[in-house]
Structure formats: C-alpha cells, structure tokens
CSV table of C-alpha atoms in Angstrom, one decimal:
chain,number,residue,atom,x,y,z
A,14,MET,CA,-192.6,-2.4,153.1
A,15,LEU,CA,-191.0,-2.6,156.4
A,16,LEU,CA,-187.6,-2.2,154.5
A,17,ARG,CA,-188.5,1.1,153.3
A,18,VAL,CA,-190.3,2.4,156.5
A,19,GLN,CA,-187.1,1.1,158.0
A,20,LEU,CA,-185.1,3.4,155.2
A,21,LEU,CA,-187.3,6.5,155.8
A,22,ARG,CA,-186.9,6.8,159.7
A,23,ARG,CA,-183.1,6.4,158.9
A,24,ARG,CA,-183.4,9.0,156.9
A,25,PHE,CA,-185.8,11.3,159.1
A,26,MET,CA,-183.5,10.4,161.7
A,27,ALA,CA,-180.6,11.5,159.6
A,28,THR,CA,-182.0,14.5,158.8
A,29,LEU,CA,-182.8,16.0,162.3
A,30,ALA,CA,-179.6,15.6,163.3
A,31,VAL,CA,-178.2,18.4,160.9
A,32,VAL,CA,-180.8,20.3,161.3
A,33,GLY,CA,-179.9,20.0,165.2
A,34,LEU,CA,-176.1,20.4,164.3
A,35,VAL,CA,-177.3,23.7,162.5
A,36,ALA,CA,-179.2,24.9,165.8
A,37,PHE,CA,-175.9,24.6,167.7
A,38,THR,CA,-173.1,25.1,165.8
A,39,GLY,CA,-173.5,29.1,166.7
A,40,CYS,CA,-172.2,28.2,170.4
A,41,ALA,CA,-168.5,29.4,170.7
A,42,THR,CA,-165.4,27.5,172.0
A,43,VAL,CA,-164.9,28.7,175.4
A,44,PRO,CA,-161.2,30.3,175.9
A,45,ASP,CA,-158.7,29.2,178.2
A,46,ARG,CA,-158.3,30.7,181.4
A,47,PRO,CA,-155.6,32.1,182.1
A,48,GLN,CA,-153.5,30.0,184.9
A,49,VAL,CA,-153.4,32.0,188.3
A,50,ILE,CA,-150.5,31.7,190.9
A,51,VAL,CA,-151.5,31.7,193.9
A,52,THR,CA,-149.5,33.7,197.0
A,53,GLY,CA,-152.0,33.0,199.6
A,54,ASP,CA,-152.4,36.6,200.1
A,55,ALA,CA,-156.6,36.9,199.5
A,56,VAL,CA,-157.0,39.8,198.2
A,57,VAL,CA,-153.7,39.7,195.7
A,58,ASP,CA,-155.1,36.3,194.7
A,59,GLY,CA,-158.9,37.3,194.3
A,60,ASN,CA,-157.7,40.7,192.1
A,61,ALA,CA,-155.8,37.7,190.0
A,62,GLN,CA,-159.1,35.5,189.7
A,63,ARG,CA,-160.8,38.2,188.8
A,64,ALA,CA,-158.3,39.5,186.2
A,65,ALA,CA,-158.3,36.1,184.9
A,66,ALA,CA,-162.4,35.5,184.2
A,67,PRO,CA,-164.7,36.7,182.2
A,68,ALA,CA,-166.7,39.6,182.2
A,69,LYS,CA,-169.1,37.7,183.2
A,70,ASP,CA,-167.8,36.7,186.6
A,71,ARG,CA,-166.7,40.0,187.3
A,72,ALA,CA,-169.1,41.2,190.0
A,73,LEU,CA,-168.2,38.0,191.7
A,74,TRP,CA,-165.0,38.6,192.1
A,75,ASP,CA,-165.3,41.9,193.5
A,76,PHE,CA,-167.4,40.6,196.1
A,77,ARG,CA,-165.5,38.1,197.2
A,78,VAL,CA,-162.2,40.3,197.1
A,79,ALA,CA,-164.2,43.3,199.1
A,80,ALA,CA,-165.1,41.1,201.7
A,81,SER,CA,-161.5,39.7,201.9
A,82,ALA,CA,-159.9,43.3,202.1
A,83,LEU,CA,-162.1,44.7,205.1
A,84,ARG,CA,-161.4,41.3,206.7
A,85,ALA,CA,-157.3,43.0,206.0
A,86,ALA,CA,-158.3,46.2,206.9
A,87,ASN,CA,-157.9,47.4,203.5
A,88,PRO,CA,-160.8,49.8,203.1
A,89,ALA,CA,-159.7,51.3,200.4
A,90,GLU,CA,-159.8,48.1,198.2
A,91,ALA,CA,-163.0,46.9,199.4
A,92,LYS,CA,-164.4,50.3,198.0
A,93,LEU,CA,-162.9,49.8,194.9
A,94,ARG,CA,-163.9,46.5,194.4
A,95,LEU,CA,-167.9,47.7,195.5
A,96,ASP,CA,-167.6,50.9,193.5
A,97,ASP,CA,-166.9,48.1,190.3
A,98,ALA,CA,-170.0,45.4,190.9
A,99,LEU,CA,-172.3,47.9,192.6
A,100,PRO,CA,-173.2,49.8,189.1
A,101,LEU,CA,-172.7,46.4,187.2
A,102,ILE,CA,-175.4,44.6,189.4
A,103,GLY,CA,-177.8,47.8,189.7
A,104,GLY,CA,-177.3,47.7,185.2
A,105,ILE,CA,-178.4,44.5,184.9
A,106,LEU,CA,-180.9,45.2,187.3
A,107,ALA,CA,-182.1,47.8,185.4
A,108,ASN,CA,-181.7,48.7,181.7
A,109,ASP,CA,-178.1,47.6,180.9
A,110,ALA,CA,-177.6,46.1,177.4
A,111,ASP,CA,-177.5,42.7,179.0
A,112,ALA,CA,-180.3,43.0,180.8
A,113,LYS,CA,-182.7,41.3,178.7
A,114,ARG,CA,-180.3,38.9,177.9
A,115,ALA,CA,-179.2,38.1,181.7
A,116,ARG,CA,-182.8,38.2,182.3
A,117,GLY,CA,-184.1,35.9,179.4
A,118,LEU,CA,-185.3,32.1,179.5
A,119,PHE,CA,-183.3,31.5,176.8
A,120,SER,CA,-179.9,31.7,178.2
A,121,ALA,CA,-178.3,28.9,181.0
A,122,GLU,CA,-177.6,30.9,184.1
A,123,SER,CA,-174.3,30.7,184.7
A,124,THR,CA,-173.7,32.2,181.2
A,125,LYS,CA,-175.7,35.6,182.4
A,126,THR,CA,-173.9,38.4,184.0
A,127,PHE,CA,-173.7,37.2,187.9
A,128,ILE,CA,-175.4,39.5,189.9
A,129,GLY,CA,-175.9,36.9,192.9
A,130,GLU,CA,-179.4,36.6,195.2
A,131,PRO,CA,-180.5,39.1,197.3
A,132,TYR,CA,-178.8,37.9,200.5
A,133,GLU,CA,-175.7,38.6,199.0
A,134,ARG,CA,-176.6,42.0,196.9
A,135,VAL,CA,-177.9,43.3,200.6
A,136,MET,CA,-174.6,42.4,201.6
A,137,ALA,CA,-172.4,44.3,199.2
A,138,TYR,CA,-174.7,47.9,200.1
A,139,TYR,CA,-174.0,46.5,204.1
A,140,TYR,CA,-170.6,46.6,203.8
A,141,ARG,CA,-170.7,50.1,200.8
A,142,GLY,CA,-172.9,51.5,204.0
A,143,LEU,CA,-170.1,50.9,207.0
A,144,LEU,CA,-167.4,52.6,204.0
A,145,TYR,CA,-169.6,55.3,203.8
A,146,TRP,CA,-169.7,55.5,207.3
A,147,ARG,CA,-166.0,55.7,207.6
A,148,ASP,CA,-165.4,58.0,205.4
A,149,GLY,CA,-167.7,60.3,207.2
A,150,GLN,CA,-170.8,60.3,204.9
A,151,PRO,CA,-174.0,58.9,206.5
A,152,ASP,CA,-176.0,59.9,204.6
A,153,ASN,CA,-174.6,57.9,201.8
A,154,ALA,CA,-174.2,54.9,204.3
A,155,ARG,CA,-177.9,55.5,205.3
A,156,ALA,CA,-179.2,55.4,201.0
A,157,CYS,CA,-177.2,51.8,200.9
A,158,TYR,CA,-179.0,50.5,204.1
A,159,ARG,CA,-182.6,51.5,201.8
A,160,SER,CA,-181.1,50.2,198.8
A,161,GLY,CA,-180.6,46.7,201.2
A,162,GLN,CA,-183.9,47.2,202.0
A,163,LEU,CA,-185.4,47.5,198.8
A,164,ILE,CA,-183.3,44.7,197.5
A,165,ASP,CA,-184.6,42.0,200.2
A,166,SER,CA,-188.4,43.4,199.6
A,167,ASP,CA,-190.4,41.5,197.0
A,168,ALA,CA,-192.4,44.6,195.3
A,169,GLU,CA,-195.2,42.0,194.0
A,170,ALA,CA,-195.8,40.3,197.2
A,171,VAL,CA,-197.4,43.0,199.5
A,172,ASP,CA,-196.3,40.1,202.6
A,173,ASN,CA,-192.7,39.9,201.2
A,174,LYS,CA,-190.7,43.1,203.3
A,175,SER,CA,-187.4,43.0,204.2
A,176,ASP,CA,-186.8,41.9,207.2
A,177,TYR,CA,-183.5,43.1,208.1
A,178,VAL,CA,-182.6,43.8,211.7
A,179,LEU,CA,-179.2,46.1,211.2
A,180,LEU,CA,-180.5,47.6,207.4
A,181,ASP,CA,-183.6,49.4,209.2
A,182,TYR,CA,-181.9,49.7,212.5
A,183,LEU,CA,-178.8,51.6,210.9
A,184,ASP,CA,-180.8,53.6,208.6
A,185,GLY,CA,-182.6,55.3,211.5
A,186,PHE,CA,-179.8,55.6,213.6
A,187,ALA,CA,-177.9,57.7,210.6
A,188,SER,CA,-181.3,60.1,210.6
A,189,ALA,CA,-180.2,60.2,214.1
A,190,LYS,CA,-176.8,61.3,213.5
A,191,LEU,CA,-178.2,63.7,210.9
A,192,GLY,CA,-180.1,65.2,213.3
A,193,GLY,CA,-183.8,63.6,212.2
A,194,ASP,CA,-186.4,61.1,213.3
A,195,GLY,CA,-185.0,57.8,213.0
A,196,SER,CA,-188.0,56.4,215.1
A,197,ASP,CA,-190.0,54.5,212.4
A,198,ALA,CA,-187.1,52.9,211.0
A,199,PHE,CA,-185.6,51.8,214.7
A,200,ALA,CA,-189.6,50.2,215.2
A,201,ARG,CA,-189.3,48.5,212.1
A,202,ALA,CA,-186.2,46.9,213.1
A,203,GLN,CA,-187.3,45.7,216.5
A,204,THR,CA,-190.3,43.8,214.8
A,205,ASN,CA,-187.7,41.9,213.2
A,206,ALA,CA,-185.5,41.5,216.4
A,207,LYS,CA,-187.2,38.0,217.2
A,208,GLY,CA,-187.0,39.1,221.1
A,209,LYS,CA,-183.9,40.7,221.3
A,210,THR,CA,-184.2,44.4,222.6
A,211,LEU,CA,-182.1,46.6,220.5
A,212,PRO,CA,-180.0,49.4,222.7
A,213,PRO,CA,-181.5,52.6,222.0
A,214,TYR,CA,-180.0,55.5,219.7
A,215,ASP,CA,-177.0,57.7,220.6
A,216,PRO,CA,-176.4,60.2,219.0
A,217,ALA,CA,-173.4,61.2,220.8
A,218,ALA,CA,-171.9,57.3,220.1
A,219,ASN,CA,-168.4,58.1,218.0
A,220,VAL,CA,-167.2,54.8,217.6
A,221,LEU,CA,-169.0,52.2,215.6
A,222,ILE,CA,-168.6,48.4,215.8
A,223,PHE,CA,-169.2,46.2,212.7
A,224,ALA,CA,-169.3,42.4,213.6
A,225,ASP,CA,-169.9,39.1,212.1
A,226,TYR,CA,-168.9,35.5,212.9
A,227,GLY,CA,-169.8,31.8,211.4
A,228,ARG,CA,-169.5,30.7,207.7
A,229,GLY,CA,-172.8,32.2,205.3
A,230,PRO,CA,-174.4,30.1,203.1
A,231,ARG,CA,-173.8,27.8,200.6
A,232,LYS,CA,-175.7,26.9,196.8
A,233,TYR,CA,-176.0,23.7,195.3
A,234,SER,CA,-178.6,22.4,192.4
A,235,GLY,CA,-181.0,20.0,192.7
A,236,GLY,CA,-184.1,18.9,190.5
A,237,GLU,CA,-184.6,16.8,187.4
A,238,TYR,CA,-182.6,19.1,184.9
A,239,GLY,CA,-180.8,21.0,187.8
A,240,GLU,CA,-182.7,23.4,188.0
A,241,GLN,CA,-183.3,23.8,191.7
A,242,LEU,CA,-181.3,26.4,193.3
A,243,LYS,CA,-181.0,25.1,197.0
A,244,PHE,CA,-178.8,26.1,199.9
A,245,PHE,CA,-176.8,24.4,202.4
A,246,THR,CA,-176.9,25.8,205.5
A,247,LYS,CA,-174.7,24.7,208.3
A,248,ASP,CA,-175.0,26.7,211.6
A,249,SER,CA,-172.1,28.2,213.2
A,250,ALA,CA,-170.5,27.9,216.6
A,251,VAL,CA,-170.4,31.0,217.4
A,252,HIS,CA,-173.9,32.5,218.4
A,253,SER,CA,-172.7,36.3,219.8
A,254,ALA,CA,-169.6,38.0,220.6
A,255,THR,CA,-167.8,41.0,223.3
A,256,LEU,CA,-165.5,43.3,222.7
A,257,ALA,CA,-163.7,44.0,225.9
A,258,VAL,CA,-162.5,47.8,225.7
A,259,ASN,CA,-161.9,50.8,227.6
A,260,GLY,CA,-162.6,48.8,231.2
A,261,GLU,CA,-166.5,48.1,229.5
A,262,THR,CA,-167.7,44.8,227.9
A,263,VAL,CA,-169.5,45.4,224.6
A,264,VAL,CA,-171.6,43.2,223.8
A,265,LEU,CA,-172.4,42.0,220.3
A,266,PRO,CA,-175.4,39.3,219.5
A,267,ALA,CA,-176.4,38.2,216.4
A,268,PHE,CA,-179.0,40.7,214.8
A,269,ASP,CA,-178.9,38.8,211.5
A,270,ASP,CA,-179.0,35.5,210.0
A,271,LEU,CA,-177.5,35.2,206.4
A,272,ASN,CA,-178.7,31.0,206.7
A,273,PHE,CA,-182.2,32.7,207.0
A,274,GLN,CA,-182.3,35.1,204.7
A,275,ALA,CA,-180.7,33.0,201.9
A,276,THR,CA,-183.8,30.4,202.4
A,277,THR,CA,-186.5,32.2,203.0
A,278,ARG,CA,-188.5,35.4,201.4
A,279,GLY,CA,-191.0,37.2,204.0
A,280,GLY,CA,-189.8,35.1,206.8
A,281,ARG,CA,-191.5,31.9,205.0
A,282,VAL,CA,-188.9,29.2,204.7
A,283,MET,CA,-188.5,27.9,200.6
A,284,ASP,CA,-187.7,24.9,199.0
A,285,HIS,CA,-186.0,26.0,196.1
A,286,ILE,CA,-185.2,28.7,193.2
A,287,LEU,CA,-185.7,28.7,189.7
A,288,GLY,CA,-189.0,26.3,189.6
A,289,GLY,CA,-190.7,27.9,186.8
A,290,LYS,CA,-188.2,27.5,184.5
A,291,ALA,CA,-188.1,23.8,185.3
A,292,VAL,CA,-191.9,23.4,184.5
A,293,PHE,CA,-191.6,25.2,180.9
A,294,LYS,CA,-188.7,22.8,180.0
A,295,ARG,CA,-191.3,19.8,180.8
A,296,ASN,CA,-194.3,21.0,179.2
A,297,THR,CA,-192.0,21.2,175.8
A,298,ASP,CA,-190.3,18.1,176.7
A,299,VAL,CA,-193.3,16.9,176.1
A,300,VAL,CA,-194.6,18.5,173.2
A,301,GLY,CA,-191.5,17.1,171.7
A,302,ASN,CA,-191.9,13.8,172.0
A,303,VAL,CA,-195.7,13.6,171.0
A,304,ALA,CA,-194.8,15.1,167.5
A,305,LEU,CA,-191.9,13.1,166.9
A,306,VAL,CA,-193.9,9.9,167.7
A,307,GLY,CA,-196.6,11.2,165.9
A,308,ALA,CA,-194.2,11.6,163.0
A,309,ALA,CA,-192.8,8.3,163.6
A,310,ILE,CA,-196.5,6.6,163.6
A,311,ALA,CA,-197.1,9.3,159.8
A,312,ALA,CA,-193.7,7.5,158.8
A,313,ASP,CA,-195.4,3.2,159.3
A,314,ASN,CA,-198.0,4.8,156.8
A,315,ALA,CA,-196.0,6.1,154.4
A,316,TYR,CA,-195.9,3.7,152.2
A,317,GLY,CA,-198.4,0.6,151.8
A,318,ARG,CA,-198.8,-2.5,149.6
A,319,ARG,CA,-201.5,-3.5,147.3
A,320,ARG,CA,-202.4,-6.5,145.8
A,321,ARG,CA,-203.3,-5.7,141.6
A,322,PRO,CA,-205.7,-7.4,139.5
A,323,ASP,CA,-203.1,-9.6,138.0
A,324,GLY,CA,-202.3,-11.1,141.9
A,325,THR,CA,-198.8,-8.9,142.0
A,326,ILE,CA,-198.3,-7.1,144.5
A,327,GLU,CA,-196.8,-3.2,144.1
A,328,THR,CA,-196.2,-1.1,146.8
A,329,TYR,CA,-197.3,2.7,146.7
A,330,GLY,CA,-196.5,5.8,148.4
A,331,ASN,CA,-198.7,7.6,150.7
A,332,ARG,CA,-198.0,11.3,150.0
A,333,ASP,CA,-200.4,12.5,153.0
A,334,ALA,CA,-198.7,10.3,155.2
A,335,GLN,CA,-195.5,11.3,154.1
A,336,ALA,CA,-196.5,15.1,154.8
A,337,ALA,CA,-197.5,14.4,158.1
A,338,ALA,CA,-194.5,12.4,159.0
A,339,VAL,CA,-192.3,15.8,158.4
A,340,ALA,CA,-194.6,18.5,159.4
A,341,LEU,CA,-194.9,16.5,162.4
A,342,GLY,CA,-190.7,15.5,162.7
A,343,ALA,CA,-190.1,19.6,162.7
A,344,ILE,CA,-192.4,20.6,165.1
A,345,GLY,CA,-190.8,17.9,167.5
A,346,LEU,CA,-187.6,18.4,166.2
A,347,LEU,CA,-188.7,22.7,167.2
A,348,SER,CA,-189.8,22.0,170.5
A,349,LYS,CA,-186.8,19.6,171.2
A,350,LEU,CA,-184.2,22.2,170.2
A,351,ALA,CA,-186.4,25.0,172.5
A,352,SER,CA,-186.2,23.0,175.4
A,353,ALA,CA,-183.1,22.1,175.1
A,354,ALA,CA,-182.0,26.1,174.7
A,355,THR,CA,-183.7,26.9,177.8
A,356,THR,CA,-181.2,24.7,179.5
A,357,PRO,CA,-182.4,25.6,183.1
A,358,LYS,CA,-179.8,24.6,185.4
A,359,ALA,CA,-179.3,26.4,188.4
A,360,ASP,CA,-176.4,29.0,188.9
A,361,ILE,CA,-174.5,28.1,191.8
A,362,ARG,CA,-172.0,30.3,191.1
A,363,MET,CA,-171.5,32.0,195.2
A,364,TRP,CA,-170.0,34.9,197.5
A,365,ASP,CA,-168.5,31.8,199.4
A,366,ASN,CA,-166.8,33.9,201.8
A,367,LEU,CA,-169.9,35.8,203.6
A,368,PRO,CA,-170.4,35.3,207.4
A,369,GLN,CA,-173.4,33.6,208.9
A,370,ARG,CA,-174.2,36.4,211.6
A,371,LEU,CA,-174.2,40.4,211.5
A,372,SER,CA,-173.6,42.5,215.1
A,373,PHE,CA,-173.3,45.9,215.4
A,374,ALA,CA,-172.9,48.5,218.8
A,375,ALA,CA,-172.4,51.8,219.6
A,376,LEU,CA,-170.3,53.5,221.7
A,377,ARG,CA,-168.3,56.8,223.4
A,378,LEU,CA,-164.6,56.9,223.5
A,379,GLY,CA,-162.4,60.0,223.8
A,380,PRO,CA,-159.4,60.5,221.3
A,381,GLY,CA,-156.7,58.0,221.5
A,382,GLU,CA,-155.4,54.6,221.2
A,383,TYR,CA,-157.2,51.6,223.0
A,384,PRO,CA,-156.6,48.1,223.5
A,385,ALA,CA,-158.9,46.3,222.9
A,386,THR,CA,-160.0,42.0,223.0
A,387,LEU,CA,-162.2,40.5,221.6
A,388,GLU,CA,-164.1,37.0,222.1
A,389,PHE,CA,-166.7,34.6,220.7
A,390,GLN,CA,-169.3,32.6,222.6
A,391,ASP,CA,-171.7,29.6,221.6
A,392,ALA,CA,-175.1,29.4,221.9
A,393,ALA,CA,-174.7,28.8,225.6
A,394,GLY,CA,-172.8,31.6,226.5
A,395,SER,CA,-169.4,29.9,226.9
A,396,THR,CA,-166.4,31.9,225.4
A,397,LEU,CA,-164.9,29.5,222.3
A,398,PRO,CA,-161.6,28.7,223.0
A,399,GLY,CA,-158.8,29.3,219.9
A,400,LEU,CA,-160.5,32.6,218.4
A,401,THR,CA,-159.8,35.7,220.8
A,402,GLN,CA,-158.6,38.4,219.0
A,403,THR,CA,-156.6,41.8,220.4
A,404,LEU,CA,-156.5,44.9,218.4
A,405,LYS,CA,-155.7,48.3,218.9
A,406,ILE,CA,-158.7,50.7,218.4
A,407,GLN,CA,-157.7,54.0,217.4
A,408,VAL,CA,-159.6,57.3,217.3
A,409,GLU,CA,-158.9,60.5,216.1
A,410,PRO,CA,-159.8,63.7,217.3
A,411,ALA,CA,-162.4,64.2,214.0
A,412,ALA,CA,-165.8,65.6,213.6
A,413,ARG,CA,-166.5,62.4,212.0
A,414,ASP,CA,-167.4,58.7,213.4
A,415,THR,CA,-164.6,55.9,214.3
A,416,VAL,CA,-165.7,52.9,212.1
A,417,ILE,CA,-164.5,49.3,213.6
A,418,PHE,CA,-165.1,46.5,211.4
A,419,LEU,CA,-164.5,43.3,213.3
A,420,SER,CA,-164.6,39.4,211.8
A,421,GLU,CA,-163.9,36.3,212.9
A,422,LEU,CA,-163.2,35.0,209.6
A,423,LYS,CA,-160.3,35.3,208.7
A,424,PRO,CA,-159.2,37.4,205.1
C-alpha cells in the first residue's frame, strides 16, 4: 500500500505542477529596456529615460522631469510634462480603460500605471498651479490648488480633511487677486499652520515667490510579503530661507512638510499602506494549505489492504477517497493560485526629486531688474554655508504677476 500511496502522491503533485504551469503561461516576457546614455543634464536625461520607460511609468518620469525643469528655469518643459501626466493620472482615478485593472486586487502594484501617492499627486497640481499663475491665469491656478485639496482629503473619513497650509492659503490669495473673498480659505490655512502666523493677503503684491528646500520622503517595502508601503524620512538641515532683494529681507518659512504629508492621513501617523491586501493573501494561503493537507490525507486513504477468506492479502481502491483527494487538491490549487496572483508587493516607485518643505511669499516691486540673494537657515536660524544663491529678478511692466520659483535642490 505504501508504494501505491507514494505513487498517487507523485502523480497528484505532477498534475498540480502541470496545472500551475498552464495557469501562468500567459505571463509575457518583459522586453529589454533601451539603453539610455547619460549626459548630466537632468531634463535631457529624464526625457530619455521617459522615452525608454514602459507606458506604465510615463507619469512618473513626467513628474521627475517637471521638477528638474522648474529648477533649471525651464517652465515650458515643466508645463509640457505636467500636462501630459495630470490627465493620465486623472484617467486612472476615474474612467480610463486601464482604471479597473489599475485598481484591481489581482494585479501587482508595480505593474499598474503609476499615479503616485496622494502627496505626489498633490505636488503635481501644486507645481502646475504656480505655472498657471506665472502665465497670468490665477483662476486656473486656484483650480489646481483645489484639486490638491480634494486629493489630500479622504471622502470616506470625515476627520481626514486636507491639511496643507499652502493649498488653502493660495486658494484664498487667488480669490483675493480676482476680486473675491478668500477669508474662508485663509482661516483654514491658518488653522493648519501649527503656530506660524500667515501674512495677510495683499492683492497689490505683484511678485510671488514659491520656494522649496530639503529632500522629500523615500519609499520602501515591509511586511511578510513586502506588501507594506513604508516611508523613510530624514529631516533636512534646512528649516527656512530668506531672500534679500531691493533693500528688504523676505522671510520664507516652511509652511508645509512633505515628510509629514507622506506619513500621515488627516494628521494621524500611519504605520504603512496596503495592509488590507496582505490580509487577503494570508486568508487564501490558509485555505490552500488546509485543502492540500486534506488532499494528502485523502490520498493516504485512497488505497487499503484486506485479507481474503483464503488468507491471502488483497489491495483495494477506495473510490470515495480518491474523489476526495482530487476535489481537495483542486480547491487547494485554486486557492494557492489565487493567493499567488494577488502578489501584494508594495509599489515603491517614487517621485524621487521632491523637496521636503514648501514656502511662499508675496511682495511689491516696480518694473525692472533686481539683484537678489537667497540664503538657507537651520533649525536655530543660523545661515547654512555653501547653499547661498545669487539671482536676478526681472519684473515686467505687465498686468500679470511675476512668479519666481526658488529651490535649494539642483535640477
């Protein structure tokens, strides 16, 4: 009997292997990615990487190139990249043909079209907003800030409301610029400012300074299956900045912190993201293991031995046990395949050139060119050596505002 049981087990496992192979033969081979020659120009290299990347990563490279283009004083390229990415991520979040699969349970996170975490999507709208304002369209800028507020809010949790300071502050400032009342937005921004006193709106201010500094959060995976999306955050040495221009010093404090935004929801600290998917994998794993153990037990009982009346021993087959072995084996196999298909590894693709801190200031300057000096300070308020930048601010005699983007980070 032992020999027959072993033979049955071997045949049974061979059948499982064949079925498993058939189940996964639909997986396509990933084509080789074209080689990219690095030039040292972040915008050129980023666009080359974007051209070589699979379609699912297009928005990711759009984001990265947009940030590099802003720092390289190339707003036209930044607009081009953001205008490509924003409809793409909007489609995935709404009704794009890929939307169901991108949100589906049985799809590895890293195989989905990249849309980023909320803080990444917010920053895409934040940057697009300042570019709209630069083009004399504060109404479209305001629409971007409001889109960011919606992204940062959790519609299913009443207490998870947007808590970015600058999204609300700039929403109200744009309204004031357009002749409206921005007081409600200002009040929301002040509530989230954590003790900082926000400057009152000056609709006559014609020079808007957007500044950022420090390096933003990094993603990594954790958990039994690598299903937990976690964030590594390191506090930057730069805590504030000042801009000396036209005989005055413009203070640029940190109003928002992307490290905080990445690791919280509604101000509450998270441990990780995607925990729900891992629970499903564990449950199906348990079902599969129990069923396969049951199949093995049934296989043990599929054959037996009994003594004939003449005293000889005969081996007989137990059809019920054989059927049970096959049925339990099928259940176990399906459960195992379902569990494997979820592959709940966290998507750790990231917009890796984001800043940590965001700042803003508005001032009045007449038409002309102004030399300026930008310095960065640590937590104690001391100027950090080696980071000082000199620049020229050109204020045109035009009706629209002059928008200046400043960053500690290199392109």
